[in-house]
CSV table of C-alpha atoms in Angstrom, one decimal:
chain,number,residue,atom,x,y,z
A,78,MET,CA,49.1,153.2,166.5
A,79,ALA,CA,50.8,152.9,169.8
A,80,ALA,CA,47.6,153.9,171.6
A,81,LEU,CA,45.6,151.1,170.2
A,82,PRO,CA,44.4,148.9,173.1
A,83,ASP,CA,45.5,145.2,173.2
A,84,PRO,CA,42.3,143.2,172.7
A,85,GLU,CA,43.2,140.7,175.6
A,86,LEU,CA,44.7,143.4,177.8
A,87,PRO,CA,42.7,146.6,177.0
A,88,VAL,CA,44.3,148.6,179.9
A,89,ILE,CA,47.5,148.8,177.8
A,90,GLY,CA,48.4,150.2,174.4
A,91,LEU,CA,50.1,148.1,171.7
A,92,GLY,CA,53.0,150.5,171.9
A,93,ASP,CA,53.5,150.0,175.6
A,94,LEU,CA,53.0,146.4,175.3
A,95,GLY,CA,55.8,146.4,172.7
A,96,VAL,CA,53.8,144.9,169.9
A,97,VAL,CA,54.2,147.8,167.6
A,98,GLY,CA,57.7,147.8,165.9
A,99,SER,CA,58.8,150.2,163.2
A,100,VAL,CA,56.4,152.4,161.2
A,101,ALA,CA,58.1,153.5,158.2
A,102,PRO,CA,57.8,153.6,154.3
A,103,GLY,CA,58.7,150.3,152.5
A,104,ALA,CA,61.0,150.3,149.5
A,105,ASP,CA,58.0,151.2,147.2
A,106,GLY,CA,57.0,154.1,149.4
A,107,VAL,CA,54.0,152.5,151.0
A,108,LEU,CA,53.8,152.9,154.7
A,109,GLU,CA,54.5,149.6,156.6
A,110,VAL,CA,53.7,148.9,160.2
A,111,GLU,CA,55.6,145.9,161.8
A,112,ILE,CA,53.8,144.1,164.8
A,113,THR,CA,55.1,141.3,166.7
A,114,PRO,CA,52.5,139.1,168.5
A,115,THR,CA,52.9,138.3,172.0
A,116,TYR,CA,53.2,134.7,171.1
A,117,LEU,CA,52.9,132.4,168.0
A,118,GLY,CA,49.3,131.6,167.4
A,119,CYS,CA,48.0,134.6,169.3
A,120,PRO,CA,44.2,134.6,168.8
A,121,ALA,CA,44.1,138.5,169.0
A,122,LEU,CA,46.5,138.9,166.0
A,123,PRO,CA,43.7,139.2,163.3
A,124,GLU,CA,41.9,141.8,165.5
A,125,ILE,CA,45.1,143.8,166.1
A,126,THR,CA,46.0,143.6,162.3
A,127,ALA,CA,42.5,145.0,161.4
A,128,ALA,CA,42.7,147.9,164.0
A,129,VAL,CA,46.1,148.9,162.7
A,130,ARG,CA,44.9,148.7,159.0
A,131,GLU,CA,41.9,151.1,160.2
A,132,VAL,CA,44.3,153.5,161.7
A,133,LEU,CA,46.4,153.4,158.5
A,134,THR,CA,43.3,154.2,156.4
A,135,ALA,CA,42.1,156.9,158.9
A,136,CYS,CA,45.6,158.5,158.7
A,137,GLY,CA,45.5,158.7,154.8
A,138,HIS,CA,47.4,155.5,154.1
A,139,PRO,CA,44.7,153.2,152.8
A,140,ALA,CA,47.4,151.1,150.9
A,141,GLY,CA,49.4,150.7,154.1
A,142,ARG,CA,50.7,147.3,155.0
A,143,VAL,CA,50.9,145.5,158.2
A,144,ARG,CA,53.8,143.0,158.5
A,145,HIS,CA,53.9,140.3,161.1
A,146,VAL,CA,57.3,140.0,162.6
A,147,LEU,CA,58.1,136.7,164.4
A,148,SER,CA,61.9,137.1,164.7
A,149,PRO,CA,63.1,138.2,167.1
A,150,PRO,CA,60.2,136.9,169.1
A,151,TRP,CA,58.3,139.1,171.5
A,152,THR,CA,59.3,138.9,175.1
A,153,THR,CA,58.0,140.7,178.2
A,154,ASP,CA,61.1,142.8,178.3
A,155,ARG,CA,59.4,144.8,175.5
A,156,ILE,CA,56.7,146.1,178.0
A,157,THR,CA,57.5,149.8,178.8
A,158,PRO,CA,57.8,151.0,182.3
A,159,GLU,CA,54.6,153.0,181.6
A,160,GLY,CA,52.9,149.8,180.5
A,161,ARG,CA,54.1,147.9,183.6
A,162,ARG,CA,52.5,150.7,185.7
A,163,ALA,CA,49.2,150.6,183.7
A,164,LEU,CA,49.0,146.8,184.2
A,165,ALA,CA,49.5,147.1,187.9
A,166,ALA,CA,47.1,150.0,188.3
A,167,HIS,CA,44.5,147.8,186.8
A,168,GLY,CA,45.2,144.8,189.0
A,169,ILE,CA,47.4,142.8,186.8
A,170,ALA,CA,50.7,142.0,188.0
A,171,PRO,CA,53.4,142.8,185.5
A,172,PRO,CA,55.9,140.0,184.7
A,173,VAL,CA,59.0,139.8,186.8
A,174,THR,CA,62.0,139.7,184.6
A,175,PRO,CA,65.6,139.2,185.4
A,176,ALA,CA,68.0,142.1,184.9
A,177,PRO,CA,69.7,142.0,181.5
A,178,GLY,CA,72.7,139.8,181.5
A,179,SER,CA,71.7,138.0,184.7
A,180,PRO,CA,70.9,134.3,184.8
A,181,VAL,CA,67.3,133.3,184.1
A,182,PRO,CA,65.8,131.9,187.2
A,183,VAL,CA,64.4,128.3,187.2
A,184,ALA,CA,61.5,129.3,189.4
A,185,LEU,CA,59.4,132.3,189.6
A,186,GLY,CA,60.3,134.7,192.4
A,187,ALA,CA,57.8,136.4,194.6
A,188,VAL,CA,55.4,138.5,192.5
A,189,PRO,CA,54.1,141.6,194.2
A,190,CYS,CA,50.3,141.7,194.7
A,191,PRO,CA,48.9,144.7,192.7
A,192,HIS,CA,46.2,145.2,195.4
A,193,CYS,CA,48.3,145.5,198.6
A,194,GLY,CA,51.9,145.3,197.4
A,195,SER,CA,52.7,142.3,199.5
A,196,ARG,CA,55.1,139.7,198.2
A,197,ALA,CA,53.4,137.0,200.1
A,198,THR,CA,51.9,135.6,196.8
A,199,ARG,CA,51.7,132.0,195.4
A,200,PRO,CA,50.4,130.4,192.2
A,201,HIS,CA,46.7,129.7,192.2
A,202,SER,CA,46.0,128.5,188.6
A,203,ALA,CA,48.3,128.2,185.6
A,204,PHE,CA,45.3,129.2,183.5
A,205,GLY,CA,44.2,132.8,183.6
A,206,PRO,CA,41.9,135.2,181.7
A,207,SER,CA,44.0,134.9,178.6
A,208,ARG,CA,46.7,132.5,177.2
A,209,CYS,CA,49.5,134.8,178.5
A,210,GLN,CA,48.2,135.1,182.0
A,211,SER,CA,48.2,132.8,185.1
A,212,VAL,CA,46.3,133.5,188.4
A,213,LEU,CA,48.2,134.2,191.6
A,214,TRP,CA,46.8,134.4,195.2
A,215,CYS,CA,47.8,137.0,197.8
A,216,THR,CA,48.0,135.4,201.2
A,217,ALA,CA,48.1,138.9,202.8
A,218,CYS,CA,45.0,140.5,201.5
A,219,HIS,CA,43.4,137.2,200.3
A,220,GLU,CA,42.8,138.5,196.7
A,221,PRO,CA,43.4,136.5,193.5
A,222,PHE,CA,44.9,138.5,190.7
A,223,PRO,CA,46.1,137.8,187.1
A,224,HIS,CA,49.7,137.8,186.4
A,225,LEU,CA,51.2,138.4,182.9
A,226,THR,CA,53.5,135.4,182.4
A,227,ALA,CA,57.2,136.4,181.9
A,228,LEU,CA,58.4,135.2,178.5
């Protein structure tokens, strides 16, 4: 389940993205998988649900259930360190999130370029390849790159 690729970010599995929650038998003994979409109205949710159901069936649990969990909401803090490395390795800047317990910044800090590592980057477009991404521009290597928006 965790290795299923995200439909909008296929370089990262749903586990490393933090979308797959618990996988456990329900009160009636039927296996349940909890998934939390990256945001309300995520257009990939039906595709993710179908892929999880296929895995349940392939693993001998055709009656298994997929539960959509909306509370607590998904945040970029749920992306694992391995998931962040996978995003960066494929040219997608992982979200920059404040340390736990620290104040939430009003403005986005410098996002390192996944191509050259420079922090000389700036916003280029609020609209990226998917709803959860924006496009930034590196003034050092002159390359645009997608940035997973911190939530």
